[in-house]
PDB file of C-alpha atoms and ligand atoms in Angstrom:
ATOM      1  CA  MET A   1      19.277 -13.671  -8.097  1.00 62.00           C
ATOM      2  CA  SER A   2      17.928 -16.078  -5.208  1.00 72.00           C
ATOM      3  CA  ASN A   3      14.507 -16.774  -5.196  1.00 89.00           C
ATOM      4  CA  LYS A   4      15.024 -18.107  -1.571  1.00 94.00           C
ATOM      5  CA  VAL A   5      13.761 -15.782   1.305  1.00 97.00           C
ATOM      6  CA  ARG A   6      17.016 -15.834   3.299  1.00 96.00           C
ATOM      7  CA  LYS A   7      17.383 -12.234   4.947  1.00 97.00           C
ATOM      8  CA  ALA A   8      14.806 -10.528   7.345  1.00 97.00           C
ATOM      9  CA  VAL A   9      14.861  -6.576   7.789  1.00 98.00           C
ATOM     10  CA  ILE A  10      13.973  -5.590  11.246  1.00 97.00           C
ATOM     11  CA  PRO A  11      13.285  -1.932  11.527  1.00 97.00           C
ATOM     12  CA  VAL A  12      14.013  -0.759  15.119  1.00 96.00           C
ATOM     13  CA  ALA A  13      14.743   2.829  14.669  1.00 94.00           C
ATOM     14  CA  GLY A  14      11.277   4.332  15.771  1.00 90.00           C
ATOM     15  CA  LEU A  15      10.779   6.307  18.778  1.00 88.00           C
ATOM     16  CA  GLY A  16       8.352   4.545  20.534  1.00 90.00           C
ATOM     17  CA  THR A  17       6.211   7.354  21.888  1.00 92.00           C
ATOM     18  CA  ARG A  18       3.374   5.332  22.688  1.00 94.00           C
ATOM     19  CA  LEU A  19       5.308   3.670  25.515  1.00 96.00           C
ATOM     20  CA  LEU A  20       6.687   6.806  27.121  1.00 95.00           C
ATOM     21  CA  PRO A  21       8.010   7.347  29.645  1.00 96.00           C
ATOM     22  CA  VAL A  22       9.757   3.997  29.637  1.00 94.00           C
ATOM     23  CA  THR A  23      11.190   4.314  26.218  1.00 93.00           C
ATOM     24  CA  LYS A  24      12.809   7.896  26.851  1.00 92.00           C
ATOM     25  CA  SER A  25      15.777   5.508  27.835  1.00 91.00           C
ATOM     26  CA  VAL A  26      15.108   2.051  26.819  1.00 93.00           C
ATOM     27  CA  PRO A  27      14.535   0.837  23.496  1.00 95.00           C
ATOM     28  CA  LYS A  28      10.859  -0.755  23.398  1.00 95.00           C
ATOM     29  CA  GLU A  29      12.438  -3.734  21.583  1.00 96.00           C
ATOM     30  CA  LEU A  30      14.479  -4.528  24.726  1.00 95.00           C
ATOM     31  CA  LEU A  31      11.355  -4.443  27.163  1.00 97.00           C
ATOM     32  CA  PRO A  32      10.861  -8.076  28.286  1.00 97.00           C
ATOM     33  CA  ILE A  33       8.266 -10.651  27.136  1.00 97.00           C
ATOM     34  CA  VAL A  34       8.227 -12.360  30.765  1.00 97.00           C
ATOM     35  CA  ASP A  35      12.160 -12.480  30.703  1.00 93.00           C
ATOM     36  CA  VAL A  36      13.061 -12.577  26.976  1.00 94.00           C
ATOM     37  CA  PRO A  37      13.453  -9.021  25.127  1.00 94.00           C
ATOM     38  CA  ALA A  38      10.992  -8.468  22.600  1.00 96.00           C
ATOM     39  CA  ILE A  39      13.403  -8.408  19.964  1.00 95.00           C
ATOM     40  CA  GLN A  40      14.639 -11.804  20.900  1.00 93.00           C
ATOM     41  CA  VAL A  41      11.419 -13.454  20.684  1.00 95.00           C
ATOM     42  CA  ILE A  42      11.066 -11.705  16.894  1.00 96.00           C
ATOM     43  CA  VAL A  43      14.690 -13.046  15.920  1.00 93.00           C
ATOM     44  CA  GLU A  44      13.707 -16.595  17.076  1.00 93.00           C
ATOM     45  CA  GLU A  45      10.549 -16.310  14.868  1.00 95.00           C
ATOM     46  CA  CYS A  46      12.689 -15.441  11.962  1.00 94.00           C
ATOM     47  CA  MET A  47      15.135 -18.194  12.725  1.00 91.00           C
ATOM     48  CA  ALA A  48      12.310 -20.951  13.135  1.00 92.00           C
ATOM     49  CA  SER A  49      11.250 -19.601   9.660  1.00 95.00           C
ATOM     50  CA  GLY A  50      14.291 -20.626   7.912  1.00 94.00           C
ATOM     51  CA  ILE A  51      16.056 -16.963   7.968  1.00 94.00           C
ATOM     52  CA  GLU A  52      19.797 -17.121   7.754  1.00 93.00           C
ATOM     53  CA  GLU A  53      20.569 -13.212   8.280  1.00 94.00           C
ATOM     54  CA  VAL A  54      18.921 -10.541  10.266  1.00 95.00           C
ATOM     55  CA  ILE A  55      19.500  -6.750   9.430  1.00 96.00           C
ATOM     56  CA  PHE A  56      18.600  -4.226  12.065  1.00 96.00           C
ATOM     57  CA  ILE A  57      17.691  -0.845  11.072  1.00 97.00           C
ATOM     58  CA  THR A  58      18.602   1.160  14.122  1.00 96.00           C
ATOM     59  CA  GLY A  59      18.695   4.785  15.083  1.00 92.00           C
ATOM     60  CA  ARG A  60      20.040   6.896  18.128  1.00 88.00           C
ATOM     61  CA  GLY A  61      19.746   5.266  21.376  1.00 87.00           C
ATOM     62  CA  LYS A  62      19.396   1.578  20.167  1.00 89.00           C
ATOM     63  CA  GLY A  63      22.841   0.193  20.614  1.00 88.00           C
ATOM     64  CA  ALA A  64      21.804  -1.911  23.254  1.00 89.00           C
ATOM     65  CA  ILE A  65      20.032  -4.144  20.867  1.00 91.00           C
ATOM     66  CA  GLU A  66      23.281  -5.009  18.997  1.00 88.00           C
ATOM     67  CA  ASP A  67      24.683  -5.588  22.412  1.00 86.00           C
ATOM     68  CA  HIS A  68      22.042  -8.038  23.230  1.00 86.00           C
ATOM     69  CA  PHE A  69      23.047 -10.165  20.351  1.00 82.00           C
ATOM     70  CA  ASP A  70      26.933 -10.008  20.871  1.00 79.00           C
ATOM     71  CA  PHE A  71      28.793 -11.860  23.113  1.00 79.00           C
ATOM     72  CA  SER A  72      29.370 -10.558  26.508  1.00 82.00           C
ATOM     73  CA  TYR A  73      32.639 -12.097  27.676  1.00 83.00           C
ATOM     74  CA  GLU A  74      32.761 -10.606  30.932  1.00 87.00           C
ATOM     75  CA  LEU A  75      29.353 -11.622  32.058  1.00 88.00           C
ATOM     76  CA  GLU A  76      29.827 -15.058  30.484  1.00 89.00           C
ATOM     77  CA  ASN A  77      33.185 -15.604  32.581  1.00 89.00           C
ATOM     78  CA  ILE A  78      31.408 -14.474  35.808  1.00 90.00           C
ATOM     79  CA  LEU A  79      28.538 -16.769  35.316  1.00 87.00           C
ATOM     80  CA  GLU A  80      30.903 -19.528  34.439  1.00 87.00           C
ATOM     81  CA  SER A  81      33.183 -19.059  37.462  1.00 91.00           C
ATOM     82  CA  ARG A  82      29.842 -18.907  39.712  1.00 90.00           C
ATOM     83  CA  GLY A  83      28.560 -22.025  38.453  1.00 91.00           C
ATOM     84  CA  LYS A  84      25.626 -20.691  37.223  1.00 89.00           C
ATOM     85  CA  SER A  85      25.115 -22.888  34.523  1.00 87.00           C
ATOM     86  CA  LYS A  86      21.445 -22.021  33.411  1.00 87.00           C
ATOM     87  CA  GLU A  87      22.032 -18.305  33.535  1.00 87.00           C
ATOM     88  CA  LEU A  88      25.131 -18.928  31.488  1.00 85.00           C
ATOM     89  CA  GLU A  89      23.024 -20.756  28.901  1.00 84.00           C
ATOM     90  CA  ALA A  90      20.129 -18.024  28.572  1.00 81.00           C
ATOM     91  CA  VAL A  91      22.893 -15.516  28.026  1.00 80.00           C
ATOM     92  CA  LYS A  92      24.910 -17.487  25.490  1.00 80.00           C
ATOM     93  CA  LYS A  93      21.541 -18.395  23.554  1.00 77.00           C
ATOM     94  CA  ALA A  94      21.130 -14.636  22.413  1.00 70.00           C
ATOM     95  CA  SER A  95      24.657 -14.277  21.124  1.00 74.00           C
ATOM     96  CA  ASN A  96      24.455 -17.667  19.147  1.00 76.00           C
ATOM     97  CA  LEU A  97      21.443 -17.080  17.680  1.00 75.00           C
ATOM     98  CA  ILE A  98      21.915 -15.715  14.121  1.00 84.00           C
ATOM     99  CA  ARG A  99      24.196 -13.657  12.054  1.00 87.00           C
ATOM    100  CA  THR A 100      23.194 -10.028  12.490  1.00 90.00           C
ATOM    101  CA  ILE A 101      24.051  -6.911  10.594  1.00 93.00           C
ATOM    102  CA  THR A 102      23.187  -3.414  11.641  1.00 94.00           C
ATOM    103  CA  VAL A 103      22.265  -0.394   9.389  1.00 96.00           C
ATOM    104  CA  ARG A 104      21.841   2.849  10.829  1.00 95.00           C
ATOM    105  CA  GLN A 105      18.924   4.935   9.822  1.00 95.00           C
ATOM    106  CA  LYS A 106      20.275   8.639  10.547  1.00 90.00           C
ATOM    107  CA  LYS A 107      17.096  10.168  10.812  1.00 89.00           C
ATOM    108  CA  PRO A 108      13.421   8.773  11.715  1.00 88.00           C
ATOM    109  CA  LEU A 109      12.029   9.700   8.103  1.00 91.00           C
ATOM    110  CA  GLY A 110       9.255   6.726   8.414  1.00 93.00           C
ATOM    111  CA  LEU A 111       9.306   3.039   7.766  1.00 94.00           C
ATOM    112  CA  GLY A 112       9.712   3.171   3.728  1.00 95.00           C
ATOM    113  CA  HIS A 113      13.013   5.160   4.458  1.00 95.00           C
ATOM    114  CA  ALA A 114      13.910   2.596   7.340  1.00 97.00           C
ATOM    115  CA  ILE A 115      13.527  -0.237   4.841  1.00 97.00           C
ATOM    116  CA  LEU A 116      15.395   1.596   2.163  1.00 97.00           C
ATOM    117  CA  GLN A 117      18.560   1.676   4.284  1.00 97.00           C
ATOM    118  CA  ALA A 118      18.854  -2.044   3.819  1.00 98.00           C
ATOM    119  CA  LYS A 119      18.982  -1.955  -0.003  1.00 97.00           C
ATOM    120  CA  ASP A 120      22.794  -2.696  -0.361  1.00 97.00           C
ATOM    121  CA  VAL A 121      22.829  -5.505   2.197  1.00 97.00           C
ATOM    122  CA  ILE A 122      19.735  -7.359   0.740  1.00 97.00           C
ATOM    123  CA  GLY A 123      21.054  -6.814  -3.042  1.00 95.00           C
ATOM    124  CA  ASP A 124      18.799  -8.628  -5.634  1.00 95.00           C
ATOM    125  CA  GLU A 125      16.650 -11.131  -3.547  1.00 97.00           C
ATOM    126  CA  PRO A 126      13.057 -11.347  -2.059  1.00 98.00           C
ATOM    127  CA  PHE A 127      13.278 -10.708   1.820  1.00 98.00           C
ATOM    128  CA  LEU A 128      11.311 -10.693   4.823  1.00 98.00           C
ATOM    129  CA  VAL A 129      10.376  -7.520   6.852  1.00 98.00           C
ATOM    130  CA  VAL A 130       9.112  -8.075  10.343  1.00 98.00           C
ATOM    131  CA  LEU A 131       7.970  -5.064  12.542  1.00 98.00           C
ATOM    132  CA  PRO A 132       9.029  -6.123  15.972  1.00 97.00           C
ATOM    133  CA  ASP A 133       5.907  -4.473  17.585  1.00 96.00           C
ATOM    134  CA  ASP A 134       3.993  -7.449  16.473  1.00 97.00           C
ATOM    135  CA  ILE A 135       4.524 -10.398  18.680  1.00 97.00           C
ATOM    136  CA  ILE A 136       2.674 -13.397  16.877  1.00 97.00           C
ATOM    137  CA  SER A 137       2.300 -16.856  18.641  1.00 94.00           C
ATOM    138  CA  ALA A 138       1.638 -19.189  15.808  1.00 95.00           C
ATOM    139  CA  ASP A 139       2.551 -22.732  14.697  1.00 94.00           C
ATOM    140  CA  PRO A 140       4.195 -22.681  11.885  1.00 97.00           C
ATOM    141  CA  PRO A 141       5.417 -19.135  12.904  1.00 97.00           C
ATOM    142  CA  CYS A 142       3.769 -16.232  11.178  1.00 98.00           C
ATOM    143  CA  ALA A 143       6.821 -15.361   9.068  1.00 98.00           C
ATOM    144  CA  LYS A 144       7.053 -19.199   7.977  1.00 98.00           C
ATOM    145  CA  GLN A 145       3.452 -19.244   6.734  1.00 98.00           C
ATOM    146  CA  LEU A 146       4.128 -15.837   4.597  1.00 98.00           C
ATOM    147  CA  ILE A 147       7.188 -17.397   3.053  1.00 98.00           C
ATOM    148  CA  ASP A 148       5.126 -20.487   2.091  1.00 97.00           C
ATOM    149  CA  VAL A 149       2.753 -18.288   0.345  1.00 97.00           C
ATOM    150  CA  TYR A 150       5.591 -16.521  -1.390  1.00 97.00           C
ATOM    151  CA  ASP A 151       7.387 -19.714  -2.337  1.00 96.00           C
ATOM    152  CA  LYS A 152       3.948 -21.048  -4.039  1.00 95.00           C
ATOM    153  CA  TYR A 153       3.280 -17.634  -5.841  1.00 95.00           C
ATOM    154  CA  GLY A 154       6.306 -15.717  -6.242  1.00 95.00           C
ATOM    155  CA  GLU A 155       4.845 -12.593  -5.447  1.00 96.00           C
ATOM    156  CA  GLY A 156       4.937  -9.916  -2.689  1.00 97.00           C
ATOM    157  CA  VAL A 157       3.060 -10.920   0.263  1.00 98.00           C
ATOM    158  CA  VAL A 158       1.571  -8.893   3.351  1.00 98.00           C
ATOM    159  CA  SER A 159       0.128 -10.329   6.259  1.00 98.00           C
ATOM    160  CA  ILE A 160      -3.593  -9.028   7.025  1.00 97.00           C
ATOM    161  CA  LEU A 161      -5.864  -9.219   9.926  1.00 97.00           C
ATOM    162  CA  GLN A 162      -9.642  -8.554  10.259  1.00 95.00           C
ATOM    163  CA  VAL A 163      -9.866  -5.501  12.848  1.00 96.00           C
ATOM    164  CA  ALA A 164     -12.935  -3.774  14.242  1.00 95.00           C
ATOM    165  CA  ASP A 165     -14.413  -0.635  12.561  1.00 95.00           C
ATOM    166  CA  ASP A 166     -13.101   1.898  15.480  1.00 94.00           C
ATOM    167  CA  GLU A 167      -9.455   0.236  14.853  1.00 95.00           C
ATOM    168  CA  VAL A 168      -8.870   0.897  11.040  1.00 96.00           C
ATOM    169  CA  SER A 169      -7.688   4.555  11.488  1.00 95.00           C
ATOM    170  CA  ARG A 170      -4.476   3.086  13.214  1.00 93.00           C
ATOM    171  CA  TYR A 171      -3.504   0.671  10.141  1.00 94.00           C
ATOM    172  CA  GLY A 172      -2.866   0.393   6.609  1.00 93.00           C
ATOM    173  CA  ILE A 173      -6.109  -1.253   5.066  1.00 95.00           C
ATOM    174  CA  ILE A 174      -6.455  -3.221   1.944  1.00 95.00           C
ATOM    175  CA  ASP A 175      -9.049  -4.090  -0.268  1.00 94.00           C
ATOM    176  CA  GLY A 176      -9.013  -6.610  -3.499  1.00 95.00           C
ATOM    177  CA  GLU A 177     -10.579  -9.885  -4.573  1.00 94.00           C
ATOM    178  CA  THR A 178     -10.542 -13.072  -2.485  1.00 92.00           C
ATOM    179  CA  TRP A 179      -9.453 -15.943  -4.271  1.00 84.00           C
ATOM    180  CA  GLU A 180      -8.954 -18.453  -1.832  1.00 85.00           C
ATOM    181  CA  ASP A 181     -10.193 -18.444   1.795  1.00 85.00           C
ATOM    182  CA  ASP A 182      -7.054 -16.866   3.319  1.00 95.00           C
ATOM    183  CA  LEU A 183      -5.797 -15.116   0.212  1.00 97.00           C
ATOM    184  CA  VAL A 184      -6.588 -11.641  -1.096  1.00 97.00           C
ATOM    185  CA  ARG A 185      -5.060 -10.112  -4.523  1.00 96.00           C
ATOM    186  CA  VAL A 186      -4.498  -6.494  -3.177  1.00 96.00           C
ATOM    187  CA  ARG A 187      -5.884  -3.587  -5.408  1.00 95.00           C
ATOM    188  CA  VAL A 188      -6.339  -0.688  -2.930  1.00 92.00           C
ATOM    189  CA  MET A 189      -4.417   0.272   0.123  1.00 93.00           C
ATOM    190  CA  VAL A 190      -5.218   2.988   2.255  1.00 91.00           C
ATOM    191  CA  GLU A 191      -3.050   4.351   5.268  1.00 89.00           C
ATOM    192  CA  LYS A 192      -4.998   4.948   8.445  1.00 91.00           C
ATOM    193  CA  PRO A 193      -8.589   5.790   7.022  1.00 93.00           C
ATOM    194  CA  ALA A 194     -11.457   7.176   8.865  1.00 94.00           C
ATOM    195  CA  PRO A 195     -13.716   4.331   9.622  1.00 94.00           C
ATOM    196  CA  ALA A 196     -16.217   5.788   7.359  1.00 94.00           C
ATOM    197  CA  GLU A 197     -13.789   5.928   4.473  1.00 94.00           C
ATOM    198  CA  SER A 198     -12.370   2.623   5.103  1.00 95.00           C
ATOM    199  CA  PRO A 199     -12.404   0.248   1.907  1.00 94.00           C
ATOM    200  CA  SER A 200     -12.477  -2.860   4.438  1.00 95.00           C
ATOM    201  CA  ASN A 201     -11.400  -4.061   7.619  1.00 96.00           C
ATOM    202  CA  LEU A 202      -8.519  -5.869   6.560  1.00 96.00           C
ATOM    203  CA  ALA A 203      -5.432  -4.433   8.241  1.00 97.00           C
ATOM    204  CA  ILE A 204      -1.801  -4.907   7.396  1.00 97.00           C
ATOM    205  CA  ILE A 205       0.071  -6.234  10.231  1.00 97.00           C
ATOM    206  CA  GLY A 206       4.069  -6.582  10.590  1.00 97.00           C
ATOM    207  CA  ARG A 207       5.067  -9.277   8.328  1.00 98.00           C
ATOM    208  CA  TYR A 208       5.977  -8.781   4.773  1.00 98.00           C
ATOM    209  CA  ILE A 209       7.838 -10.716   2.044  1.00 98.00           C
ATOM    210  CA  LEU A 210       8.983  -8.063  -0.516  1.00 98.00           C
ATOM    211  CA  PRO A 211      10.742  -8.509  -3.948  1.00 97.00           C
ATOM    212  CA  PRO A 212      13.918  -6.270  -4.464  1.00 97.00           C
ATOM    213  CA  GLU A 213      11.876  -3.975  -6.712  1.00 96.00           C
ATOM    214  CA  ILE A 214      10.402  -2.490  -3.654  1.00 97.00           C
ATOM    215  CA  PHE A 215      14.032  -0.517  -3.421  1.00 97.00           C
ATOM    216  CA  THR A 216      13.307   1.122  -6.615  1.00 96.00           C
ATOM    217  CA  TYR A 217       9.573   2.210  -5.779  1.00 96.00           C
ATOM    218  CA  LEU A 218      10.794   3.373  -2.501  1.00 96.00           C
ATOM    219  CA  GLU A 219      13.472   5.401  -3.978  1.00 95.00           C
ATOM    220  CA  GLU A 220      11.174   6.882  -6.249  1.00 94.00           C
ATOM    221  CA  THR A 221       8.290   7.577  -3.485  1.00 89.00           C
ATOM    222  CA  GLU A 222       7.620  11.306  -2.782  1.00 86.00           C
ATOM    223  CA  VAL A 223       8.064  12.192   0.680  1.00 87.00           C
ATOM    224  CA  GLY A 224       4.759  12.343   2.196  1.00 76.00           C
ATOM    225  CA  ALA A 225       3.105  13.699   5.379  1.00 69.00           C
ATOM    226  CA  GLY A 226       5.573  14.420   8.071  1.00 75.00           C
ATOM    227  CA  GLY A 227       8.544  14.423   5.922  1.00 84.00           C
ATOM    228  CA  GLU A 228       8.196  10.614   5.963  1.00 89.00           C
ATOM    229  CA  ILE A 229       8.627   7.991   3.049  1.00 90.00           C
ATOM    230  CA  GLN A 230       5.717   5.703   3.698  1.00 89.00           C
ATOM    231  CA  LEU A 231       6.012   1.957   2.847  1.00 93.00           C
ATOM    232  CA  THR A 232       2.414   1.875   1.758  1.00 91.00           C
ATOM    233  CA  ASP A 233       3.080   4.100  -1.197  1.00 90.00           C
ATOM    234  CA  ALA A 234       5.473   1.944  -2.542  1.00 94.00           C
ATOM    235  CA  LEU A 235       3.226  -1.240  -1.769  1.00 95.00           C
ATOM    236  CA  GLN A 236       0.498   0.270  -3.674  1.00 94.00           C
ATOM    237  CA  ARG A 237       2.703   0.696  -6.475  1.00 94.00           C
ATOM    238  CA  LEU A 238       4.017  -3.073  -6.308  1.00 96.00           C
ATOM    239  CA  ALA A 239       0.345  -4.167  -6.155  1.00 96.00           C
ATOM    240  CA  ARG A 240      -0.556  -2.293  -9.362  1.00 95.00           C
ATOM    241  CA  GLU A 241       2.806  -2.869 -11.529  1.00 95.00           C
ATOM    242  CA  ARG A 242       3.244  -6.409 -10.259  1.00 94.00           C
ATOM    243  CA  ALA A 243       1.018  -8.241  -7.836  1.00 95.00           C
ATOM    244  CA  LEU A 244       0.642  -8.044  -4.060  1.00 97.00           C
ATOM    245  CA  ILE A 245      -0.922 -10.838  -1.988  1.00 97.00           C
ATOM    246  CA  GLY A 246      -2.707 -10.357   1.338  1.00 98.00           C
ATOM    247  CA  TYR A 247      -2.537 -13.353   3.549  1.00 98.00           C
ATOM    248  CA  LYS A 248      -4.765 -13.817   6.383  1.00 97.00           C
ATOM    249  CA  PHE A 249      -2.252 -15.709   8.721  1.00 97.00           C
ATOM    250  CA  THR A 250      -3.278 -17.910  11.681  1.00 97.00           C
ATOM    251  CA  GLY A 251      -2.095 -17.190  15.321  1.00 96.00           C
ATOM    252  CA  ARG A 252      -2.463 -14.602  18.145  1.00 96.00           C
ATOM    253  CA  ARG A 253      -1.023 -11.235  17.556  1.00 97.00           C
ATOM    254  CA  HIS A 254      -0.220  -8.673  20.216  1.00 97.00           C
ATOM    255  CA  ASP A 255       0.666  -4.984  19.438  1.00 96.00           C
ATOM    256  CA  THR A 256       3.572  -4.303  22.082  1.00 96.00           C
ATOM    257  CA  GLY A 257       4.049  -1.022  20.804  1.00 95.00           C
ATOM    258  CA  ASP A 258       0.852  -0.233  22.737  1.00 94.00           C
ATOM    259  CA  ARG A 259       0.434  -0.623  26.592  1.00 96.00           C
ATOM    260  CA  PHE A 260      -2.421  -2.920  26.499  1.00 97.00           C
ATOM    261  CA  GLY A 261      -0.894  -5.199  23.827  1.00 97.00           C
ATOM    262  CA  TYR A 262       2.195  -5.123  25.802  1.00 97.00           C
ATOM    263  CA  LEU A 263       0.647  -6.592  28.724  1.00 98.00           C
ATOM    264  CA  THR A 264      -1.533  -9.290  26.972  1.00 97.00           C
ATOM    265  CA  ALA A 265       1.722 -10.561  25.315  1.00 98.00           C
ATOM    266  CA  ASN A 266       3.225 -10.913  28.688  1.00 98.00           C
ATOM    267  CA  ILE A 267       0.298 -12.797  30.029  1.00 97.00           C
ATOM    268  CA  ASP A 268      -0.094 -14.981  27.269  1.00 97.00           C
ATOM    269  CA  ALA A 269       3.663 -16.004  27.293  1.00 97.00           C
ATOM    270  CA  ALA A 270       3.540 -16.627  30.888  1.00 98.00           C
ATOM    271  CA  LEU A 271       0.668 -18.759  30.722  1.00 97.00           C
ATOM    272  CA  ARG A 272       2.613 -20.849  27.899  1.00 95.00           C
ATOM    273  CA  ARG A 273       5.499 -21.386  30.322  1.00 96.00           C
ATOM    274  CA  PRO A 274       5.540 -24.576  32.478  1.00 96.00           C
ATOM    275  CA  ASP A 275       7.336 -22.738  35.312  1.00 95.00           C
ATOM    276  CA  LEU A 276       4.741 -19.943  35.372  1.00 98.00           C
ATOM    277  CA  SER A 277       1.467 -21.241  34.092  1.00 97.00           C
ATOM    278  CA  LYS A 278      -0.060 -22.786  37.128  1.00 98.00           C
ATOM    279  CA  LYS A 279       0.755 -20.092  39.325  1.00 97.00           C
ATOM    280  CA  LEU A 280      -0.642 -17.478  37.049  1.00 98.00           C
ATOM    281  CA  TRP A 281      -3.856 -18.892  36.495  1.00 97.00           C
ATOM    282  CA  THR A 282      -4.393 -19.726  40.059  1.00 98.00           C
ATOM    283  CA  TYR A 283      -3.601 -15.876  40.922  1.00 97.00           C
ATOM    284  CA  ILE A 284      -6.001 -14.675  37.807  1.00 96.00           C
ATOM    285  CA  LYS A 285      -8.792 -16.619  39.110  1.00 96.00           C
ATOM    286  CA  SER A 286      -8.226 -15.375  42.506  1.00 96.00           C
ATOM    287  CA  LEU A 287      -8.831 -11.612  41.478  1.00 95.00           C
ATOM    288  CA  ASP A 288     -11.785  -9.572  42.132  1.00 94.00           C
ATOM    289  CA  GLU A 289     -12.540  -6.566  40.346  1.00 92.00           C
ATOM    290  CA  ASN A 290     -13.711  -4.674  43.455  1.00 92.00           C
ATOM    291  CA  ASP A 291     -10.378  -5.021  44.921  1.00 90.00           C
ATOM    292  CA  PHE A 292      -9.210  -2.694  42.261  1.00 90.00           C
ATOM    293  CA  LYS A 293     -11.349   0.058  42.872  1.00 87.00           C
TER     294      LYS A 293
HETATM  295  P1  UTP B 301       5.803   3.054  14.188  1.00 59.71           P
HETATM  296  O1  UTP B 301       4.932   3.617  13.613  1.00 59.71           O
HETATM  297  O2  UTP B 301       5.096   2.058  15.288  1.00 59.71           O
HETATM  298  O3  UTP B 301       6.478   4.049  15.259  1.00 59.71           O
HETATM  299  O4  UTP B 301       6.868   2.251  13.572  1.00 59.71           O
HETATM  300  P2  UTP B 301       7.355   4.029  16.608  1.00 59.71           P
HETATM  301  O5  UTP B 301       8.320   4.934  16.556  1.00 59.71           O
HETATM  302  O6  UTP B 301       8.007   2.702  16.444  1.00 59.71           O
HETATM  303  O7  UTP B 301       6.368   3.896  17.889  1.00 59.71           O
HETATM  304  P3  UTP B 301       5.262   5.136  18.273  1.00 59.71           P
HETATM  305  O8  UTP B 301       4.205   5.122  17.332  1.00 59.71           O
HETATM  306  O9  UTP B 301       5.751   6.694  18.327  1.00 59.71           O
HETATM  307  O10 UTP B 301       5.011   4.423  19.611  1.00 59.71           O
HETATM  308  C1  UTP B 301       6.716   1.086  12.673  1.00 59.71           C
HETATM  309  C2  UTP B 301       7.926   0.404  12.815  1.00 59.71           C
HETATM  310  O11 UTP B 301       8.796   1.055  11.909  1.00 59.71           O
HETATM  311  C3  UTP B 301      10.129   1.354  12.572  1.00 59.71           C
HETATM  312  C4  UTP B 301       9.756   1.440  14.035  1.00 59.71           C
HETATM  313  O12 UTP B 301      11.054   1.262  14.761  1.00 59.71           O
HETATM  314  C5  UTP B 301       8.857   0.080  14.291  1.00 59.71           C
HETATM  315  O13 UTP B 301       9.485  -0.891  13.960  1.00 59.71           O
HETATM  316  N1  UTP B 301      10.444   2.511  12.330  1.00 59.71           N
HETATM  317  C6  UTP B 301       9.443   3.868  12.230  1.00 59.71           C
HETATM  318  C7  UTP B 301      11.834   3.005  11.836  1.00 59.71           C
HETATM  319  O14 UTP B 301      12.654   2.130  11.926  1.00 59.71           O
HETATM  320  N2  UTP B 301      12.239   4.444  11.258  1.00 59.71           N
HETATM  321  C8  UTP B 301      11.199   5.319  11.115  1.00 59.71           C
HETATM  322  O15 UTP B 301      11.547   6.422  10.874  1.00 59.71           O
HETATM  323  C9  UTP B 301       9.965   4.990  11.678  1.00 59.71           C
END
């Protein structure tokens, strides 16, 4: 068994109902962050974190995600013959990124069920899970920060973030003992609690390092609300029977599965781009709230 985190599972089989109507025909993972599909930003984070292979868990209507990371001979030939070298480079970048494997989740039976589909491809080694809705700008990348915690302690790690009281009901919330500034030993986990019942304000965000035992726990997890297999139930068991570390990562996180988070992710990304930053700042500073009433 390898103890090195080499593989990443990226579930992309969700329906993306929060972003309807665009997600009726376009997978939300392909919506652009400026001009790069969100899923490419995520795959680049995996690569910058030392990941060697990415496993997409896909569902109906998500075939275009695979295509994005595949060679497009026709397009590449056309760009080459027209001398469009910059565009050609951008197109080739996606297909040259990393080895990808696709596993189909035949029914959207929840995040836990989606991850379980990767069992045979992962085998007996720890792995990274990245939820592509969470775009995080950080140096080192958030996934790398988690891998470093795993390498030090050898136990499962979840990324956590302090959220406002009125936001706890959107997340899995943890509680436990703090034993270093940014590390919590997880004892309790509650999925989407009402604010009055929430054990803390520490929310689980979309980056996890999981040991292979999680597959057994997922297989033994009872189907919950809505016929779904919840990852939180299996994580709770991992915390109880082995250990689970909550890690307060550093970085700016945007929930791109939500309209506002999608907008802020784009603004932040554009403000970091040398070709756009100055113009966008000038535009933002010129805005007057009254013009939009
Ligand atoms: P979400 O709970 O955000 O659901 O899934 P969603 O369908 O993507 O979006 P909304 O809430 O309807 O707008 C969290 C992650 O789990 C994946 C999603 O693709 C997303 O990355 N997922 C969820 C699956 O792969 N399969 C499922 O059955 C459910």
